[in-house]
């Protein structure tokens, strides 16, 4: 047997590569062209979410090859495998969106099962679209093996009539088209140029938000998330990520040595200061859950509240991921957070160095255009705010980046819809009124099922010029591309007889993102009477299959909408079996 600097007697792969009893297992590895040396080296899973569903994932297969080269250089044996992705842009606005959040759990589960089944010792995970990023990070923390995350990169901005555009502009153009403000030809011209390359949506939507999280939380190498997908420079980050995971394996630095309560707080900081997606309020608790940590929606929102917003990114701002990368990326943003003493610098990262040590290496400074100095932010509080009150006892969340203080307070009568389709039809027909609070219920994780995003509806409102003239609340979710006073994650959800299930047309609802309040002017006595008369959750057409299973298992939104007991209930560590 060939020797290496790694002690295989302590690694999971020994179960398939070492000793006479494993001769049949080794024969399979020889069949795939592995040498004796490669068989007895550590086996590293290189997991990608590659598919042909959308541009966010199409480049991952190529990028995986550079990761594998890095693993080999550092005397590991890479084993590439793929998992699913449901791409939100394709799934948006129809029944397909029910599969989106459930896919996060499926990604984590399938990566776990593949790693366990083949006894891989470490993992480099590549992901491109919204749910695939947290899903991959959840698997890493669940397995607690040496882990490095690599984002597939953002899409390049399109150009239309002399301006940069993203898919958000196309969604909003649909609303303008419905209002008669643009023609079929104009909509056709925009849709053809809005997405000109491989990569995930370019604004600070969910994919780029969670990509920034991957660096801030420590699972990704500094600056690896920034380069757009088509850039050849991504190959260098891929190779470096492959080498980095071998360094972590040698030093026995595992995912939970990196993902701690303090690193989760660092991750929440990066979401707040960049005006990131409200979906981070769902995904950070889910990642924490895998480590056995309690870091719930309100904890995330507490961080948001006292973090300045100083990175000017779409949808609330002007710029896209490519611009942030050219301004120095997440490392420069974190350097600004350090100046405000808002970072836990002792947290470990995928490089084997701490956050503080990594920031010490950063020479660039805020450009004052994309990244403002933290001392002179766009606003003094984060771009995402938590709300709580008698309409959402378990909390809710709203993105306020780009909204003035006056726009962050809204009171109006409820206009209740039992599902997103009903609300979208009303918006399309303009049968709603200025000043109303549109309520979309039965769209929570269990009640939907699947907790759909409402971008089609919110973008149509914006496209009709009504984004600031109405508010919208839901027990579902919003795309990171959503603009306007749109409150999501209202909990408990309607299927659990949360107050949102009991709201009636005309009830006066007050939303106050300045104070963090969400309330309905209905007395406790009247609400109790409505609860007593409630007839139970709305029936759905999903009575079998994956979505039925998800609805049976999924937990509360404020805890991350997770489907298993998590790290706190573990009785073993995979890496030590």
mmCIF file of N, CA and C in Angstrom, residues 389-392 410-414 437 439 473 499 502-511 517-528 530:
data_model
loop_
_atom_site.group_PDB
_atom_site.id
_atom_site.type_symbol
_atom_site.label_atom_id
_atom_site.label_comp_id
_atom_site.label_asym_id
_atom_site.label_seq_id
_atom_site.Cartn_x
_atom_site.Cartn_y
_atom_site.Cartn_z
ATOM 1 N N UNK A 389 -45.396 41.191 16.222
ATOM 2 C CA UNK A 389 -46.612 41.795 16.749
ATOM 3 C C UNK A 389 -47.748 40.799 16.737
ATOM 4 N N UNK A 390 -48.963 41.284 16.973
ATOM 5 C CA UNK A 390 -50.082 40.353 17.111
ATOM 6 C C UNK A 390 -50.484 39.695 15.797
ATOM 7 N N UNK A 391 -49.951 40.183 14.680
ATOM 8 C CA UNK A 391 -50.198 39.537 13.395
ATOM 9 C C UNK A 391 -49.121 38.502 13.071
ATOM 10 N N UNK A 392 -47.979 38.602 13.745
ATOM 11 C CA UNK A 392 -46.865 37.675 13.519
ATOM 12 C C UNK A 392 -46.128 37.445 14.836
ATOM 13 N N UNK A 410 -46.575 51.900 7.143
ATOM 14 C CA UNK A 410 -47.734 51.771 6.245
ATOM 15 C C UNK A 410 -48.921 51.259 7.050
ATOM 16 N N UNK A 411 -50.041 51.915 6.920
ATOM 17 C CA UNK A 411 -51.289 51.456 7.532
ATOM 18 C C UNK A 411 -52.381 51.437 6.472
ATOM 19 N N UNK A 412 -53.104 50.331 6.407
ATOM 20 C CA UNK A 412 -54.178 50.243 5.418
ATOM 21 C C UNK A 412 -55.070 49.056 5.670
ATOM 22 N N UNK A 413 -56.229 49.019 4.995
ATOM 23 C CA UNK A 413 -57.160 47.894 5.158
ATOM 24 C C UNK A 413 -56.645 46.641 4.448
ATOM 25 N N UNK A 414 -56.929 45.495 5.051
ATOM 26 C CA UNK A 414 -56.504 44.222 4.465
ATOM 27 C C UNK A 414 -57.327 43.887 3.233
ATOM 28 N N UNK A 437 -53.428 46.810 2.123
ATOM 29 C CA UNK A 437 -52.404 45.830 2.469
ATOM 30 C C UNK A 437 -52.863 44.488 1.896
ATOM 31 N N UNK A 439 -52.920 40.747 1.461
ATOM 32 C CA UNK A 439 -52.576 39.613 2.318
ATOM 33 C C UNK A 439 -52.664 38.339 1.475
ATOM 34 N N UNK A 473 -48.283 41.415 2.571
ATOM 35 C CA UNK A 473 -47.764 40.495 3.582
ATOM 36 C C UNK A 473 -48.153 39.078 3.212
ATOM 37 N N UNK A 499 -52.292 34.064 13.244
ATOM 38 C CA UNK A 499 -53.231 35.180 13.052
ATOM 39 C C UNK A 499 -53.490 35.529 11.587
ATOM 40 N N UNK A 502 -56.623 34.341 10.181
ATOM 41 C CA UNK A 502 -57.860 34.862 10.740
ATOM 42 C C UNK A 502 -58.167 36.286 10.295
ATOM 43 N N UNK A 503 -57.255 36.902 9.553
ATOM 44 C CA UNK A 503 -57.466 38.268 9.058
ATOM 45 C C UNK A 503 -58.622 38.270 8.057
ATOM 46 N N UNK A 504 -59.413 39.333 8.091
ATOM 47 C CA UNK A 504 -60.532 39.480 7.169
ATOM 48 C C UNK A 504 -60.381 40.765 6.374
ATOM 49 N N UNK A 505 -61.006 40.794 5.199
ATOM 50 C CA UNK A 505 -60.999 42.001 4.372
ATOM 51 C C UNK A 505 -61.421 43.204 5.216
ATOM 52 N N UNK A 506 -60.678 44.279 5.092
ATOM 53 C CA UNK A 506 -61.024 45.508 5.784
ATOM 54 C C UNK A 506 -60.366 45.695 7.137
ATOM 55 N N UNK A 507 -59.825 44.613 7.736
ATOM 56 C CA UNK A 507 -59.087 44.769 8.999
ATOM 57 C C UNK A 507 -57.935 45.746 8.787
ATOM 58 N N UNK A 508 -57.751 46.646 9.713
ATOM 59 C CA UNK A 508 -56.704 47.654 9.580
ATOM 60 C C UNK A 508 -55.361 47.074 10.029
ATOM 61 N N UNK A 509 -54.415 47.036 9.115
ATOM 62 C CA UNK A 509 -53.087 46.474 9.379
ATOM 63 C C UNK A 509 -52.066 47.605 9.400
ATOM 64 N N UNK A 510 -51.173 47.578 10.379
ATOM 65 C CA UNK A 510 -50.093 48.551 10.468
ATOM 66 C C UNK A 510 -48.746 47.832 10.391
ATOM 67 N N UNK A 511 -47.914 48.301 9.483
ATOM 68 C CA UNK A 511 -46.558 47.783 9.306
ATOM 69 C C UNK A 511 -45.598 48.922 9.626
ATOM 70 N N UNK A 517 -42.570 46.579 14.018
ATOM 71 C CA UNK A 517 -43.878 46.094 14.464
ATOM 72 C C UNK A 517 -44.766 45.711 13.283
ATOM 73 N N UNK A 518 -45.614 44.715 13.507
ATOM 74 C CA UNK A 518 -46.629 44.308 12.536
ATOM 75 C C UNK A 518 -47.886 43.948 13.330
ATOM 76 N N UNK A 519 -48.958 44.677 13.091
ATOM 77 C CA UNK A 519 -50.146 44.477 13.928
ATOM 78 C C UNK A 519 -51.420 44.612 13.111
ATOM 79 N N UNK A 520 -52.478 44.016 13.644
ATOM 80 C CA UNK A 520 -53.797 44.152 13.052
ATOM 81 C C UNK A 520 -54.732 44.659 14.143
ATOM 82 N N UNK A 521 -55.581 45.620 13.777
ATOM 83 C CA UNK A 521 -56.467 46.252 14.770
ATOM 84 C C UNK A 521 -57.698 45.385 15.017
ATOM 85 N N UNK A 522 -57.448 44.219 15.611
ATOM 86 C CA UNK A 522 -58.510 43.302 16.007
ATOM 87 C C UNK A 522 -58.246 42.927 17.460
ATOM 88 N N UNK A 523 -59.239 43.010 18.303
ATOM 89 C CA UNK A 523 -59.045 42.735 19.733
ATOM 90 C C UNK A 523 -58.720 41.269 19.951
ATOM 91 N N UNK A 524 -58.099 40.996 21.088
ATOM 92 C CA UNK A 524 -57.791 39.612 21.443
ATOM 93 C C UNK A 524 -59.067 38.775 21.513
ATOM 94 N N UNK A 525 -60.144 39.374 22.014
ATOM 95 C CA UNK A 525 -61.411 38.646 22.137
ATOM 96 C C UNK A 525 -61.966 38.278 20.766
ATOM 97 N N UNK A 526 -61.936 39.237 19.824
ATOM 98 C CA UNK A 526 -62.433 38.963 18.478
ATOM 99 C C UNK A 526 -61.550 37.935 17.770
ATOM 100 N N UNK A 527 -60.239 38.026 17.998
ATOM 101 C CA UNK A 527 -59.324 37.073 17.372
ATOM 102 C C UNK A 527 -59.570 35.673 17.927
ATOM 103 N N UNK A 528 -59.846 35.570 19.228
ATOM 104 C CA UNK A 528 -60.138 34.265 19.831
ATOM 105 C C UNK A 528 -61.423 33.677 19.271
ATOM 106 N N UNK A 530 -62.655 34.268 16.271
ATOM 107 C CA UNK A 530 -62.348 33.823 14.901
ATOM 108 C C UNK A 530 -61.574 32.492 14.930
#
